[in-house]
Amino acid sequence: MRIARFTHDNEIHYGTVHGEPGDETLQYLTGDPLYVGAQELDRTVDVADARLLAPVIPRSKIVCVGRNYADHAREMGNEVPSRPMLFFKPNTAVSGPGDPVTLPTWTEEVSYEAELAVVIGRMCKDVPVERVPEVVFGYTAANDLTARDVQRTDGQWARAKGFDGACPLGPWIETELDTSALSVRSSVNGELKQDGSTQDMVFDVPTLVSYVSEAFTLLPGDVILTGTPAGVGTVDDGDRLSVDIEGIGELTTVLRR
């Protein structure tokens, strides 16, 4: 099932997504399916006539995993970590499908990172690997925008990874997905830049969710970004970024200065 968050007639709604790419419709839901459950209503709207929003705004946190693809670690001149490397983005970094992201004035070197994102569905702590499916609500696409110059000079990643708009999410949440071998791609202005697969992750999705839950209590709506394959590069004003995750769909972002 695909679940979207959208605006129509100046109101925010949730809905299930039906149809083929380019011809989808949204069937309205009664409420927020992450927190109170929801039922489908006898009301629909074409995706083309609505505005898709980020499918989730975490009330708590976005936990990100660094260097989780060996080829990306190598291209950045880093070693592959022996255990998952974690960092945070604030929820104010979230932006939605098609949203323009204003690049900060204090960076001249912003890059893209296509990532599979995991959306947590229930409060949990110390989750065994085999029970991870019980706590996952679904999956969406993410772009881990990064100010590389600031990442190098600050010595920690809060500014470089957490600026406003630095975490585009969307276009919707897919609740049923085998994450073992999904294509993870990105393009800039229509030119393919990244072309990887989740099967090349150093740590797979169940391992990551279990590991993160050992450190932090996870709450409904929390998001875990699972790392990016090789092929990252710099972008600037006017560039159109696309992240395409197999089984989910395409997330687009437009950059502005």
PDB file of N, CA, C and O in Angstrom, residues 113-173:
ATOM      1  N   GLU A 113      22.548  12.955  -2.144  1.00  0.00           N
ATOM      2  CA  GLU A 113      22.756  11.559  -1.766  1.00  0.00           C
ATOM      3  C   GLU A 113      21.408  10.846  -1.799  1.00  0.00           C
ATOM      4  O   GLU A 113      20.559  11.069  -0.926  1.00  0.00           O
ATOM      5  N   ALA A 114      21.197   9.994  -2.782  1.00  0.00           N
ATOM      6  CA  ALA A 114      19.953   9.224  -2.881  1.00  0.00           C
ATOM      7  C   ALA A 114      19.952   8.122  -1.823  1.00  0.00           C
ATOM      8  O   ALA A 114      20.934   7.375  -1.699  1.00  0.00           O
ATOM      9  N   GLU A 115      18.843   8.019  -1.081  1.00  0.00           N
ATOM     10  CA  GLU A 115      18.798   7.037   0.000  1.00  0.00           C
ATOM     11  C   GLU A 115      17.402   6.434   0.162  1.00  0.00           C
ATOM     12  O   GLU A 115      16.392   7.118  -0.029  1.00  0.00           O
ATOM     13  N   LEU A 116      17.367   5.172   0.547  1.00  0.00           N
ATOM     14  CA  LEU A 116      16.145   4.543   1.016  1.00  0.00           C
ATOM     15  C   LEU A 116      15.916   4.986   2.455  1.00  0.00           C
ATOM     16  O   LEU A 116      16.839   4.932   3.276  1.00  0.00           O
ATOM     17  N   ALA A 117      14.685   5.418   2.759  1.00  0.00           N
ATOM     18  CA  ALA A 117      14.344   5.855   4.114  1.00  0.00           C
ATOM     19  C   ALA A 117      13.333   4.902   4.731  1.00  0.00           C
ATOM     20  O   ALA A 117      12.375   4.476   4.075  1.00  0.00           O
ATOM     21  N   VAL A 118      13.543   4.582   5.996  1.00  0.00           N
ATOM     22  CA  VAL A 118      12.657   3.708   6.749  1.00  0.00           C
ATOM     23  C   VAL A 118      11.803   4.560   7.674  1.00  0.00           C
ATOM     24  O   VAL A 118      12.329   5.414   8.402  1.00  0.00           O
ATOM     25  N   VAL A 119      10.488   4.351   7.670  1.00  0.00           N
ATOM     26  CA  VAL A 119       9.574   5.090   8.546  1.00  0.00           C
ATOM     27  C   VAL A 119       9.112   4.141   9.659  1.00  0.00           C
ATOM     28  O   VAL A 119       8.559   3.073   9.391  1.00  0.00           O
ATOM     29  N   ILE A 120       9.350   4.548  10.885  1.00  0.00           N
ATOM     30  CA  ILE A 120       8.993   3.725  12.043  1.00  0.00           C
ATOM     31  C   ILE A 120       7.497   3.885  12.349  1.00  0.00           C
ATOM     32  O   ILE A 120       6.956   4.988  12.277  1.00  0.00           O
ATOM     33  N   GLY A 121       6.853   2.781  12.715  1.00  0.00           N
ATOM     34  CA  GLY A 121       5.410   2.797  12.919  1.00  0.00           C
ATOM     35  C   GLY A 121       4.947   2.664  14.353  1.00  0.00           C
ATOM     36  O   GLY A 121       3.767   2.884  14.641  1.00  0.00           O
ATOM     37  N   ARG A 122       5.848   2.313  15.263  1.00  0.00           N
ATOM     38  CA  ARG A 122       5.430   2.153  16.659  1.00  0.00           C
ATOM     39  C   ARG A 122       6.603   2.431  17.582  1.00  0.00           C
ATOM     40  O   ARG A 122       7.770   2.293  17.192  1.00  0.00           O
ATOM     41  N   MET A 123       6.282   2.812  18.802  1.00  0.00           N
ATOM     42  CA  MET A 123       7.325   3.053  19.789  1.00  0.00           C
ATOM     43  C   MET A 123       8.058   1.752  20.073  1.00  0.00           C
ATOM     44  O   MET A 123       7.446   0.699  20.276  1.00  0.00           O
ATOM     45  N   CYS A 124       9.397   1.820  20.077  1.00  0.00           N
ATOM     46  CA  CYS A 124      10.155   0.580  20.274  1.00  0.00           C
ATOM     47  C   CYS A 124      11.543   0.890  20.808  1.00  0.00           C
ATOM     48  O   CYS A 124      12.068   1.991  20.650  1.00  0.00           O
ATOM     49  N   LYS A 125      12.141  -0.124  21.402  1.00  0.00           N
ATOM     50  CA  LYS A 125      13.477  -0.016  21.975  1.00  0.00           C
ATOM     51  C   LYS A 125      14.102  -1.403  21.981  1.00  0.00           C
ATOM     52  O   LYS A 125      13.423  -2.398  22.263  1.00  0.00           O
ATOM     53  N   ASP A 126      15.399  -1.494  21.646  1.00  0.00           N
ATOM     54  CA  ASP A 126      16.136  -2.756  21.665  1.00  0.00           C
ATOM     55  C   ASP A 126      15.413  -3.835  20.860  1.00  0.00           C
ATOM     56  O   ASP A 126      15.114  -4.928  21.356  1.00  0.00           O
ATOM     57  N   VAL A 127      15.138  -3.534  19.605  1.00  0.00           N
ATOM     58  CA  VAL A 127      14.390  -4.438  18.742  1.00  0.00           C
ATOM     59  C   VAL A 127      15.318  -5.518  18.170  1.00  0.00           C
ATOM     60  O   VAL A 127      16.306  -5.190  17.512  1.00  0.00           O
ATOM     61  N   PRO A 128      15.031  -6.796  18.390  1.00  0.00           N
ATOM     62  CA  PRO A 128      15.834  -7.843  17.758  1.00  0.00           C
ATOM     63  C   PRO A 128      15.686  -7.774  16.245  1.00  0.00           C
ATOM     64  O   PRO A 128      14.640  -7.373  15.726  1.00  0.00           O
ATOM     65  N   VAL A 129      16.726  -8.168  15.529  1.00  0.00           N
ATOM     66  CA  VAL A 129      16.710  -8.100  14.069  1.00  0.00           C
ATOM     67  C   VAL A 129      15.487  -8.802  13.492  1.00  0.00           C
ATOM     68  O   VAL A 129      14.825  -8.290  12.583  1.00  0.00           O
ATOM     69  N   GLU A 130      15.154  -9.964  14.026  1.00  0.00           N
ATOM     70  CA  GLU A 130      14.056 -10.748  13.473  1.00  0.00           C
ATOM     71  C   GLU A 130      12.683 -10.110  13.714  1.00  0.00           C
ATOM     72  O   GLU A 130      11.693 -10.480  13.070  1.00  0.00           O
ATOM     73  N   ARG A 131      12.606  -9.124  14.611  1.00  0.00           N
ATOM     74  CA  ARG A 131      11.321  -8.479  14.900  1.00  0.00           C
ATOM     75  C   ARG A 131      11.209  -7.079  14.294  1.00  0.00           C
ATOM     76  O   ARG A 131      10.208  -6.391  14.501  1.00  0.00           O
ATOM     77  N   VAL A 132      12.216  -6.674  13.541  1.00  0.00           N
ATOM     78  CA  VAL A 132      12.185  -5.347  12.923  1.00  0.00           C
ATOM     79  C   VAL A 132      10.942  -5.127  12.062  1.00  0.00           C
ATOM     80  O   VAL A 132      10.337  -4.035  12.108  1.00  0.00           O
ATOM     81  N   PRO A 133      10.486  -6.097  11.256  1.00  0.00           N
ATOM     82  CA  PRO A 133       9.273  -5.847  10.458  1.00  0.00           C
ATOM     83  C   PRO A 133       8.066  -5.417  11.286  1.00  0.00           C
ATOM     84  O   PRO A 133       7.178  -4.733  10.768  1.00  0.00           O
ATOM     85  N   GLU A 134       8.018  -5.798  12.560  1.00  0.00           N
ATOM     86  CA  GLU A 134       6.884  -5.440  13.404  1.00  0.00           C
ATOM     87  C   GLU A 134       6.833  -3.947  13.736  1.00  0.00           C
ATOM     88  O   GLU A 134       5.774  -3.426  14.091  1.00  0.00           O
ATOM     89  N   VAL A 135       7.976  -3.255  13.634  1.00  0.00           N
ATOM     90  CA  VAL A 135       8.023  -1.846  14.047  1.00  0.00           C
ATOM     91  C   VAL A 135       8.143  -0.886  12.865  1.00  0.00           C
ATOM     92  O   VAL A 135       8.123   0.331  13.052  1.00  0.00           O
ATOM     93  N   VAL A 136       8.290  -1.417  11.659  1.00  0.00           N
ATOM     94  CA  VAL A 136       8.421  -0.574  10.471  1.00  0.00           C
ATOM     95  C   VAL A 136       7.050  -0.310   9.865  1.00  0.00           C
ATOM     96  O   VAL A 136       6.296  -1.235   9.582  1.00  0.00           O
ATOM     97  N   PHE A 137       6.734   0.968   9.671  1.00  0.00           N
ATOM     98  CA  PHE A 137       5.483   1.347   9.014  1.00  0.00           C
ATOM     99  C   PHE A 137       5.615   1.239   7.497  1.00  0.00           C
ATOM    100  O   PHE A 137       4.685   0.804   6.811  1.00  0.00           O
ATOM    101  N   GLY A 138       6.774   1.664   6.977  1.00  0.00           N
ATOM    102  CA  GLY A 138       6.978   1.596   5.532  1.00  0.00           C
ATOM    103  C   GLY A 138       8.268   2.285   5.126  1.00  0.00           C
ATOM    104  O   GLY A 138       9.146   2.552   5.964  1.00  0.00           O
ATOM    105  N   TYR A 139       8.350   2.605   3.840  1.00  0.00           N
ATOM    106  CA  TYR A 139       9.594   3.102   3.253  1.00  0.00           C
ATOM    107  C   TYR A 139       9.288   4.232   2.283  1.00  0.00           C
ATOM    108  O   TYR A 139       8.251   4.256   1.621  1.00  0.00           O
ATOM    109  N   THR A 140      10.231   5.177   2.191  1.00  0.00           N
ATOM    110  CA  THR A 140      10.099   6.251   1.217  1.00  0.00           C
ATOM    111  C   THR A 140      11.477   6.601   0.685  1.00  0.00           C
ATOM    112  O   THR A 140      12.485   6.021   1.105  1.00  0.00           O
ATOM    113  N   ALA A 141      11.522   7.517  -0.265  1.00  0.00           N
ATOM    114  CA  ALA A 141      12.791   7.963  -0.837  1.00  0.00           C
ATOM    115  C   ALA A 141      13.263   9.214  -0.110  1.00  0.00           C
ATOM    116  O   ALA A 141      12.456  10.023   0.359  1.00  0.00           O
ATOM    117  N   ALA A 142      14.580   9.375  -0.035  1.00  0.00           N
ATOM    118  CA  ALA A 142      15.164  10.537   0.626  1.00  0.00           C
ATOM    119  C   ALA A 142      16.362  11.037  -0.158  1.00  0.00           C
ATOM    120  O   ALA A 142      16.996  10.292  -0.914  1.00  0.00           O
ATOM    121  N   ASN A 143      16.661  12.313   0.034  1.00  0.00           N
ATOM    122  CA  ASN A 143      17.868  12.921  -0.527  1.00  0.00           C
ATOM    123  C   ASN A 143      18.607  13.589   0.622  1.00  0.00           C
ATOM    124  O   ASN A 143      18.104  14.559   1.204  1.00  0.00           O
ATOM    125  N   ASP A 144      19.748  13.039   0.971  1.00  0.00           N
ATOM    126  CA  ASP A 144      20.540  13.559   2.083  1.00  0.00           C
ATOM    127  C   ASP A 144      21.437  14.679   1.557  1.00  0.00           C
ATOM    128  O   ASP A 144      22.619  14.469   1.267  1.00  0.00           O
ATOM    129  N   LEU A 145      20.870  15.880   1.409  1.00  0.00           N
ATOM    130  CA  LEU A 145      21.658  17.015   0.935  1.00  0.00           C
ATOM    131  C   LEU A 145      22.720  17.376   1.961  1.00  0.00           C
ATOM    132  O   LEU A 145      22.460  17.406   3.166  1.00  0.00           O
ATOM    133  N   THR A 146      23.931  17.653   1.458  1.00  0.00           N
ATOM    134  CA  THR A 146      25.079  17.814   2.341  1.00  0.00           C
ATOM    135  C   THR A 146      25.954  18.973   1.901  1.00  0.00           C
ATOM    136  O   THR A 146      26.339  19.059   0.729  1.00  0.00           O
ATOM    137  N   ALA A 147      26.272  19.877   2.829  1.00  0.00           N
ATOM    138  CA  ALA A 147      27.229  20.954   2.577  1.00  0.00           C
ATOM    139  C   ALA A 147      28.630  20.401   2.831  1.00  0.00           C
ATOM    140  O   ALA A 147      29.109  20.380   3.963  1.00  0.00           O
ATOM    141  N   ARG A 148      29.285  19.924   1.772  1.00  0.00           N
ATOM    142  CA  ARG A 148      30.553  19.208   1.931  1.00  0.00           C
ATOM    143  C   ARG A 148      31.644  20.089   2.532  1.00  0.00           C
ATOM    144  O   ARG A 148      32.450  19.624   3.358  1.00  0.00           O
ATOM    145  N   ASP A 149      31.739  21.345   2.093  1.00  0.00           N
ATOM    146  CA  ASP A 149      32.796  22.207   2.609  1.00  0.00           C
ATOM    147  C   ASP A 149      32.645  22.414   4.109  1.00  0.00           C
ATOM    148  O   ASP A 149      33.614  22.346   4.863  1.00  0.00           O
ATOM    149  N   VAL A 150      31.413  22.611   4.553  1.00  0.00           N
ATOM    150  CA  VAL A 150      31.157  22.805   5.981  1.00  0.00           C
ATOM    151  C   VAL A 150      31.339  21.499   6.744  1.00  0.00           C
ATOM    152  O   VAL A 150      31.822  21.493   7.887  1.00  0.00           O
ATOM    153  N   GLN A 151      30.984  20.383   6.118  1.00  0.00           N
ATOM    154  CA  GLN A 151      31.195  19.082   6.754  1.00  0.00           C
ATOM    155  C   GLN A 151      32.676  18.883   7.085  1.00  0.00           C
ATOM    156  O   GLN A 151      33.022  18.368   8.153  1.00  0.00           O
ATOM    157  N   ARG A 152      33.536  19.319   6.174  1.00  0.00           N
ATOM    158  CA  ARG A 152      34.983  19.167   6.408  1.00  0.00           C
ATOM    159  C   ARG A 152      35.489  20.124   7.477  1.00  0.00           C
ATOM    160  O   ARG A 152      36.329  19.743   8.309  1.00  0.00           O
ATOM    161  N   THR A 153      35.030  21.363   7.472  1.00  0.00           N
ATOM    162  CA  THR A 153      35.612  22.367   8.365  1.00  0.00           C
ATOM    163  C   THR A 153      34.999  22.378   9.756  1.00  0.00           C
ATOM    164  O   THR A 153      35.678  22.741  10.717  1.00  0.00           O
ATOM    165  N   ASP A 154      33.739  21.979   9.886  1.00  0.00           N
ATOM    166  CA  ASP A 154      33.099  22.032  11.202  1.00  0.00           C
ATOM    167  C   ASP A 154      33.581  20.928  12.141  1.00  0.00           C
ATOM    168  O   ASP A 154      33.515  21.081  13.358  1.00  0.00           O
ATOM    169  N   GLY A 155      33.981  19.795  11.591  1.00  0.00           N
ATOM    170  CA  GLY A 155      34.422  18.696  12.435  1.00  0.00           C
ATOM    171  C   GLY A 155      33.292  17.829  12.944  1.00  0.00           C
ATOM    172  O   GLY A 155      33.517  16.762  13.501  1.00  0.00           O
ATOM    173  N   GLN A 156      32.066  18.268  12.809  1.00  0.00           N
ATOM    174  CA  GLN A 156      30.876  17.461  13.066  1.00  0.00           C
ATOM    175  C   GLN A 156      29.834  17.886  12.037  1.00  0.00           C
ATOM    176  O   GLN A 156      30.026  18.858  11.329  1.00  0.00           O
ATOM    177  N   TRP A 157      28.747  17.141  11.929  1.00  0.00           N
ATOM    178  CA  TRP A 157      27.929  17.240  10.723  1.00  0.00           C
ATOM    179  C   TRP A 157      26.590  17.952  10.902  1.00  0.00           C
ATOM    180  O   TRP A 157      25.757  17.939  10.007  1.00  0.00           O
ATOM    181  N   ALA A 158      26.368  18.587  12.041  1.00  0.00           N
ATOM    182  CA  ALA A 158      25.048  19.155  12.305  1.00  0.00           C
ATOM    183  C   ALA A 158      24.639  20.198  11.267  1.00  0.00           C
ATOM    184  O   ALA A 158      23.541  20.138  10.694  1.00  0.00           O
ATOM    185  N   ARG A 159      25.497  21.177  11.009  1.00  0.00           N
ATOM    186  CA  ARG A 159      25.171  22.213  10.029  1.00  0.00           C
ATOM    187  C   ARG A 159      25.156  21.650   8.616  1.00  0.00           C
ATOM    188  O   ARG A 159      24.270  21.941   7.806  1.00  0.00           O
ATOM    189  N   ALA A 160      26.166  20.849   8.310  1.00  0.00           N
ATOM    190  CA  ALA A 160      26.333  20.354   6.950  1.00  0.00           C
ATOM    191  C   ALA A 160      25.181  19.477   6.499  1.00  0.00           C
ATOM    192  O   ALA A 160      24.820  19.459   5.315  1.00  0.00           O
ATOM    193  N   LYS A 161      24.600  18.744   7.423  1.00  0.00           N
ATOM    194  CA  LYS A 161      23.550  17.790   7.086  1.00  0.00           C
ATOM    195  C   LYS A 161      22.152  18.241   7.527  1.00  0.00           C
ATOM    196  O   LYS A 161      21.162  17.643   7.088  1.00  0.00           O
ATOM    197  N   GLY A 162      22.072  19.260   8.373  1.00  0.00           N
ATOM    198  CA  GLY A 162      20.797  19.565   9.002  1.00  0.00           C
ATOM    199  C   GLY A 162      20.160  20.882   8.626  1.00  0.00           C
ATOM    200  O   GLY A 162      19.153  21.264   9.228  1.00  0.00           O
ATOM    201  N   PHE A 163      20.711  21.591   7.628  1.00  0.00           N
ATOM    202  CA  PHE A 163      20.127  22.892   7.275  1.00  0.00           C
ATOM    203  C   PHE A 163      18.708  22.725   6.735  1.00  0.00           C
ATOM    204  O   PHE A 163      18.297  21.641   6.311  1.00  0.00           O
ATOM    205  N   ASP A 164      17.950  23.800   6.759  1.00  0.00           N
ATOM    206  CA  ASP A 164      16.554  23.757   6.315  1.00  0.00           C
ATOM    207  C   ASP A 164      16.450  23.212   4.894  1.00  0.00           C
ATOM    208  O   ASP A 164      17.145  23.685   3.984  1.00  0.00           O
ATOM    209  N   GLY A 165      15.588  22.204   4.712  1.00  0.00           N
ATOM    210  CA  GLY A 165      15.391  21.617   3.395  1.00  0.00           C
ATOM    211  C   GLY A 165      16.351  20.511   3.039  1.00  0.00           C
ATOM    212  O   GLY A 165      16.250  19.924   1.956  1.00  0.00           O
ATOM    213  N   ALA A 166      17.274  20.179   3.935  1.00  0.00           N
ATOM    214  CA  ALA A 166      18.342  19.228   3.618  1.00  0.00           C
ATOM    215  C   ALA A 166      17.894  17.773   3.642  1.00  0.00           C
ATOM    216  O   ALA A 166      18.709  16.873   3.433  1.00  0.00           O
ATOM    217  N   CYS A 167      16.599  17.533   3.877  1.00  0.00           N
ATOM    218  CA  CYS A 167      16.110  16.155   3.905  1.00  0.00           C
ATOM    219  C   CYS A 167      14.803  16.027   3.115  1.00  0.00           C
ATOM    220  O   CYS A 167      13.741  15.792   3.695  1.00  0.00           O
ATOM    221  N   PRO A 168      14.859  16.155   1.786  1.00  0.00           N
ATOM    222  CA  PRO A 168      13.659  15.881   0.994  1.00  0.00           C
ATOM    223  C   PRO A 168      13.197  14.432   1.191  1.00  0.00           C
ATOM    224  O   PRO A 168      14.022  13.515   1.174  1.00  0.00           O
ATOM    225  N   LEU A 169      11.882  14.253   1.379  1.00  0.00           N
ATOM    226  CA  LEU A 169      11.288  12.930   1.543  1.00  0.00           C
ATOM    227  C   LEU A 169      10.079  12.805   0.617  1.00  0.00           C
ATOM    228  O   LEU A 169       9.352  13.764   0.404  1.00  0.00           O
ATOM    229  N   GLY A 170       9.859  11.589   0.081  1.00  0.00           N
ATOM    230  CA  GLY A 170       8.657  11.384  -0.730  1.00  0.00           C
ATOM    231  C   GLY A 170       8.897  10.369  -1.849  1.00  0.00           C
ATOM    232  O   GLY A 170       9.937   9.712  -1.872  1.00  0.00           O
ATOM    233  N   PRO A 171       7.970  10.227  -2.777  1.00  0.00           N
ATOM    234  CA  PRO A 171       6.729  11.000  -2.872  1.00  0.00           C
ATOM    235  C   PRO A 171       5.632  10.512  -1.913  1.00  0.00           C
ATOM    236  O   PRO A 171       4.683  11.229  -1.653  1.00  0.00           O
ATOM    237  N   TRP A 172       5.771   9.269  -1.431  1.00  0.00           N
ATOM    238  CA  TRP A 172       4.806   8.679  -0.504  1.00  0.00           C
ATOM    239  C   TRP A 172       5.481   7.545   0.236  1.00  0.00           C
ATOM    240  O   TRP A 172       6.660   7.243   0.020  1.00  0.00           O
ATOM    241  N   ILE A 173       4.763   6.915   1.150  1.00  0.00           N
ATOM    242  CA  ILE A 173       5.285   5.777   1.910  1.00  0.00           C
ATOM    243  C   ILE A 173       4.733   4.488   1.306  1.00  0.00           C
ATOM    244  O   ILE A 173       3.523   4.360   1.124  1.00  0.00           O
TER     245      ILE A 173
END
